[in-house]
Amino acid sequence: MAKKNKDKKRMKREMETMFAQAMWNAAGNNGAMPAGRRGLFGRLANAGADSQFILGALLGAAAIYVLGDEKLRGKLMKSGMNLYASLLGGIEEIREQAADIRAELEANADETL
């Protein structure tokens, strides 16, 4: 089953790459796509000043939309706090496991002496 999923993911990546290459060639650019110019943001970031302005305007509009919508902002803050809490919980769990392993190693060292 895992092999099937890997094959599907590989095929999806190949199809996306072929589509991007076809779009690149359709725009009049023959040959291989430069590595840094794949995707919408990659092309805009490496383009001229006008395109960079458009990218900044799009990102600014998205930020204004997110920060202006109180419900969405609340959901994002709640998600961020949940992520932070789970991250801290995971770190604490790792610390506990490290302390347990350290105690086991010390107990084994005392038994061998």
Coordinates of C-alpha atoms in Angstrom, one line a residue:
M1 CA 0.0 0.0 0.0
A2 CA 2.8 2.4 0.8
K3 CA 4.4 1.7 -2.6
K4 CA 1.1 2.7 -4.3
N5 CA 1.0 6.0 -2.4
K6 CA 4.7 6.7 -3.3
D7 CA 3.9 6.0 -6.9
K8 CA 0.9 8.3 -6.9
K9 CA 3.0 11.1 -5.3
R10 CA 5.8 10.6 -7.8
M11 CA 3.4 10.6 -10.7
K12 CA 1.7 13.8 -9.4
R13 CA 5.1 15.5 -9.1
E14 CA 6.0 14.5 -12.6
M15 CA 2.7 15.8 -14.0
E16 CA 3.2 19.1 -12.1
T17 CA 6.7 19.4 -13.5
M18 CA 5.5 18.6 -17.1
F19 CA 2.7 21.1 -16.8
A20 CA 5.0 23.8 -15.5
Q21 CA 7.5 23.0 -18.4
A22 CA 4.6 23.2 -20.9
M23 CA 3.5 26.6 -19.5
W24 CA 7.1 27.8 -19.6
N25 CA 7.4 26.8 -23.3
A26 CA 4.0 28.2 -24.2
A27 CA 5.2 31.6 -22.9
G28 CA 7.8 31.6 -25.6
N29 CA 10.7 30.4 -23.5
N30 CA 12.3 27.3 -25.1
G31 CA 14.4 25.0 -23.1
A32 CA 14.6 24.0 -19.4
M33 CA 13.1 26.2 -16.8
P34 CA 15.5 27.9 -14.4
A35 CA 15.3 26.3 -11.0
G36 CA 14.5 29.6 -9.2
R37 CA 11.6 30.4 -11.4
R38 CA 9.2 27.6 -10.7
G39 CA 5.7 28.5 -9.4
L40 CA 3.9 31.8 -9.2
F41 CA 5.9 33.3 -6.4
G42 CA 9.2 32.0 -7.8
R43 CA 8.6 33.8 -11.1
L44 CA 7.4 37.0 -9.5
A45 CA 10.3 37.1 -7.0
N46 CA 12.9 36.8 -9.8
A47 CA 11.2 39.2 -12.1
G48 CA 11.5 43.0 -12.5
A49 CA 10.4 45.7 -10.2
D50 CA 6.9 45.8 -11.5
S51 CA 6.4 42.1 -10.8
Q52 CA 7.9 42.5 -7.4
F53 CA 5.5 45.3 -6.7
I54 CA 2.6 43.0 -7.7
L55 CA 3.9 40.3 -5.4
G56 CA 4.1 42.8 -2.5
A57 CA 0.6 44.1 -3.2
L58 CA -0.8 40.6 -3.2
L59 CA 0.9 39.6 0.0
G60 CA -0.2 42.9 1.6
A61 CA -3.8 42.4 0.5
A62 CA -3.7 38.9 2.0
A63 CA -2.3 40.2 5.3
I64 CA -4.9 43.0 5.4
Y65 CA -7.7 40.5 4.7
V66 CA -6.5 38.1 7.5
L67 CA -5.8 40.9 10.0
G68 CA -9.1 42.7 9.2
D69 CA -11.4 39.7 9.6
E70 CA -11.9 39.3 13.4
K71 CA -13.2 35.8 13.2
L72 CA -10.4 34.6 11.0
R73 CA -7.8 36.4 13.1
G74 CA -9.3 34.7 16.2
K75 CA -9.1 31.3 14.5
L76 CA -5.5 31.9 13.5
M77 CA -4.5 33.0 17.0
K78 CA -6.3 30.0 18.5
S79 CA -4.5 27.7 16.1
G80 CA -1.2 29.3 16.8
M81 CA -1.7 29.0 20.5
N82 CA -2.6 25.3 20.1
L83 CA 0.4 24.7 18.0
Y84 CA 2.6 26.4 20.5
A85 CA 1.1 24.4 23.4
S86 CA 1.6 21.1 21.5
L87 CA 5.1 22.1 20.7
L88 CA 5.9 22.8 24.3
G89 CA 4.2 19.5 25.3
G90 CA 6.3 17.6 22.8
I91 CA 9.5 19.2 24.1
E92 CA 8.6 18.4 27.7
E93 CA 7.9 14.8 26.6
I94 CA 11.3 14.5 25.0
R95 CA 12.9 15.9 28.2
E96 CA 11.1 13.2 30.3
Q97 CA 12.2 10.5 27.9
A98 CA 15.8 11.7 28.1
A99 CA 15.6 11.7 31.9
D100 CA 14.2 8.2 31.9
I101 CA 17.0 7.0 29.6
R102 CA 19.6 8.7 31.7
A103 CA 18.2 7.0 34.8
E104 CA 18.2 3.6 33.1
L105 CA 21.8 4.1 32.0
E106 CA 22.9 5.1 35.5
A107 CA 21.1 2.1 37.0
N108 CA 22.7 -0.3 34.5
A109 CA 26.1 1.3 35.2
D110 CA 25.6 0.7 38.9
E111 CA 24.6 -2.9 38.4
T112 CA 27.7 -3.7 36.3
L113 CA 30.1 -2.3 38.9

